[in-house]
Amino acid sequence: GGDPCSWYAVNLAVDCTFGVFVCWFYLQAFLRIVVPDLILCKDPRKDPSDFDFGNYYLPDGTLSKARYVKQMFGWMMVVFFMKCTMLAIMTYFAAEWLALAEFVLGRFDAYPKVKLVVVMCITPGFFNALQFWLQDNFLRKQKRTTVSSIQQPLLDGADPEFGVAGARDVLQKVFAR
């Protein structure tokens, strides 16, 4: 049940609010699974710093298309799993979401053109701006003054000056025993 305007508004609101937090969760899971595997890998072509989201440059300052593409595909995987999760949540709680949408948008039922403008222009403008702002806060390159919780266990026992390479050496020594 429900009209298409209501479902569009629900989809947009769920994706741009709760979906952002689900994306953050999946991104953290991705970084906790992929990056440690890359650190342990002996293949020099598989650099864990390629997944330092928001950093597309090599140490010498040149743009790395490979980093960009790897991060883009990593983010696309995160968004794909978020969309699947949001679909499950919207399907499971369909009646509740529809009731909320009807409550919010019901006052515009007598004015279908106004409802269309609210749903197709105002709502996306607000929610997309919110989504972009929230995602930018965890995707852009951060100034790293401290070691992240992901990196700390990997760096224990390594000289911080060696960075990822030092962590790789420590882990290879640990697992070579």
Coordinates of C-alpha atoms in Angstrom, one line a residue:
G1 CA 0.0 0.0 0.0
G2 CA 0.8 3.6 0.0
D3 CA 1.4 6.1 -2.8
P4 CA 4.7 6.3 -4.7
C5 CA 5.5 9.7 -3.2
S6 CA 5.3 8.3 0.3
W7 CA 7.6 5.4 -0.5
Y8 CA 10.1 7.7 -2.3
A9 CA 10.2 9.9 0.8
V10 CA 10.6 6.9 3.1
N11 CA 13.4 5.5 1.0
L12 CA 15.2 8.8 0.9
A13 CA 14.9 9.5 4.6
V14 CA 16.0 6.0 5.6
D15 CA 19.0 5.9 3.2
C16 CA 20.2 9.4 4.1
T17 CA 19.9 9.0 7.9
F18 CA 20.1 5.5 9.1
G19 CA 21.8 4.3 5.9
V20 CA 24.8 6.7 6.6
F21 CA 25.4 5.0 9.9
V22 CA 25.1 1.6 8.3
C23 CA 27.6 2.7 5.7
W24 CA 30.0 3.8 8.4
F25 CA 29.6 0.4 10.2
Y26 CA 30.2 -1.5 6.9
L27 CA 33.2 0.7 6.1
Q28 CA 34.7 0.0 9.5
A29 CA 34.1 -3.7 8.9
F30 CA 35.7 -3.5 5.5
L31 CA 38.8 -1.8 6.9
R32 CA 39.1 -4.3 9.7
I33 CA 38.9 -7.3 7.3
V34 CA 40.7 -6.1 4.2
V35 CA 43.6 -3.9 5.6
P36 CA 45.0 -6.5 8.0
D37 CA 45.0 -9.1 5.2
L38 CA 46.9 -6.7 3.0
I39 CA 49.4 -6.0 5.7
L40 CA 50.1 -9.7 6.1
C41 CA 50.3 -10.2 2.3
K42 CA 53.8 -10.3 0.9
D43 CA 52.8 -9.1 -2.5
P44 CA 54.2 -5.5 -2.9
R45 CA 51.4 -4.6 -5.3
K46 CA 48.9 -4.9 -2.5
D47 CA 49.5 -1.8 -0.4
P48 CA 47.2 -1.4 2.6
S49 CA 47.6 2.4 2.4
D50 CA 45.6 2.2 -0.8
F51 CA 42.5 1.9 1.5
D52 CA 43.3 5.1 3.4
F53 CA 39.9 6.5 2.3
G54 CA 40.1 10.1 1.0
N55 CA 43.9 9.8 0.3
Y56 CA 44.4 9.3 -3.4
Y57 CA 48.0 10.5 -3.5
L58 CA 51.3 8.6 -3.4
P59 CA 54.0 9.8 -0.9
D60 CA 55.6 11.8 -3.6
G61 CA 52.4 13.8 -4.2
T62 CA 51.3 12.3 -7.5
L63 CA 47.7 11.2 -7.9
S64 CA 47.3 7.4 -7.8
K65 CA 44.5 6.3 -10.1
A66 CA 44.8 2.8 -8.7
R67 CA 44.2 4.1 -5.1
Y68 CA 41.2 6.0 -6.3
V69 CA 39.7 3.0 -8.2
K70 CA 40.3 0.7 -5.2
Q71 CA 38.7 3.1 -2.8
M72 CA 35.8 3.7 -5.2
F73 CA 35.1 -0.1 -5.6
G74 CA 35.5 -0.5 -1.8
W75 CA 32.9 2.2 -1.2
M76 CA 30.6 0.7 -3.9
M77 CA 30.7 -2.6 -1.9
V78 CA 29.9 -0.7 1.3
V79 CA 26.9 1.1 -0.4
F80 CA 25.7 -2.1 -2.0
F81 CA 25.5 -3.9 1.4
M82 CA 23.9 -0.8 3.0
K83 CA 21.2 -0.7 0.3
C84 CA 20.5 -4.4 0.9
T85 CA 20.2 -3.8 4.6
M86 CA 17.9 -0.8 4.1
L87 CA 15.7 -2.8 1.8
A88 CA 15.4 -5.5 4.5
I89 CA 14.6 -2.9 7.1
M90 CA 12.1 -1.1 4.9
T91 CA 10.4 -4.3 4.0
Y92 CA 10.2 -5.6 7.5
F93 CA 8.9 -2.4 9.0
A94 CA 6.8 -1.4 5.9
A95 CA 3.6 -0.6 7.8
E96 CA 5.4 1.6 10.3
W97 CA 7.4 3.5 7.6
L98 CA 4.2 4.0 5.6
A99 CA 2.3 5.3 8.6
L100 CA 5.1 7.8 9.4
A101 CA 5.2 8.9 5.7
E102 CA 1.4 9.3 5.6
F103 CA 1.5 11.3 8.9
V104 CA 4.2 13.7 7.6
L105 CA 2.9 14.0 4.0
G106 CA -0.8 13.5 4.6
R107 CA -1.4 17.2 5.1
F108 CA -0.4 17.7 1.4
D109 CA -3.0 15.2 0.0
A110 CA -5.4 17.9 -1.0
Y111 CA -2.5 19.7 -2.8
P112 CA -0.9 17.0 -5.0
K113 CA 1.4 19.5 -6.8
V114 CA 2.7 20.9 -3.5
K115 CA 3.2 17.3 -2.3
L116 CA 5.2 16.5 -5.4
V117 CA 7.4 19.5 -4.9
V118 CA 8.0 18.7 -1.2
V119 CA 8.8 15.0 -2.0
M120 CA 10.8 15.6 -5.2
C121 CA 12.6 18.8 -4.4
I122 CA 12.6 19.9 -0.7
T123 CA 13.0 16.5 0.9
P124 CA 15.9 15.3 -1.4
G125 CA 17.6 18.7 -1.0
F126 CA 17.6 18.4 2.7
F127 CA 18.4 14.7 3.1
N128 CA 21.1 14.6 0.4
A129 CA 22.8 17.6 1.9
L130 CA 22.7 15.8 5.3
Q131 CA 24.0 12.6 3.8
F132 CA 26.8 14.3 1.9
W133 CA 27.9 16.2 5.0
L134 CA 27.8 13.1 7.3
Q135 CA 29.6 10.9 4.8
D136 CA 32.2 13.5 4.0
N137 CA 33.1 13.5 7.7
F138 CA 34.3 9.9 7.7
L139 CA 35.4 9.6 4.0
R140 CA 37.6 12.6 3.5
K141 CA 41.3 12.4 4.3
Q142 CA 41.8 12.9 8.0
K143 CA 44.8 14.5 9.6
R144 CA 46.1 11.5 11.5
T145 CA 47.8 12.7 14.7
T146 CA 47.1 9.4 16.6
V147 CA 47.1 5.8 15.6
S148 CA 43.7 4.4 14.9
S149 CA 42.2 1.5 16.8
I150 CA 42.6 -0.6 13.6
Q151 CA 46.3 0.2 13.3
Q152 CA 47.4 0.0 17.0
P153 CA 47.4 -3.8 17.4
L154 CA 49.3 -4.1 14.2
L155 CA 51.9 -1.5 15.2
D156 CA 52.6 -2.9 18.7
G157 CA 56.2 -3.7 18.8
A158 CA 57.0 -1.8 15.6
D159 CA 58.8 1.6 15.4
P160 CA 56.1 4.1 14.5
E161 CA 58.5 5.8 12.1
F162 CA 58.3 2.7 9.9
G163 CA 54.5 3.0 9.5
V164 CA 52.7 0.3 7.5
A165 CA 56.0 -1.3 6.3
G166 CA 57.1 -1.7 9.9
A167 CA 53.8 -3.2 10.9
R168 CA 54.1 -5.6 7.9
D169 CA 57.5 -6.7 9.1
V170 CA 56.3 -7.3 12.7
L171 CA 53.3 -9.3 11.6
Q172 CA 55.4 -11.4 9.1
K173 CA 57.9 -12.1 11.9
V174 CA 55.0 -13.1 14.3
F175 CA 53.3 -15.4 11.9
A176 CA 56.6 -16.9 10.6
R177 CA 57.2 -18.5 14.0

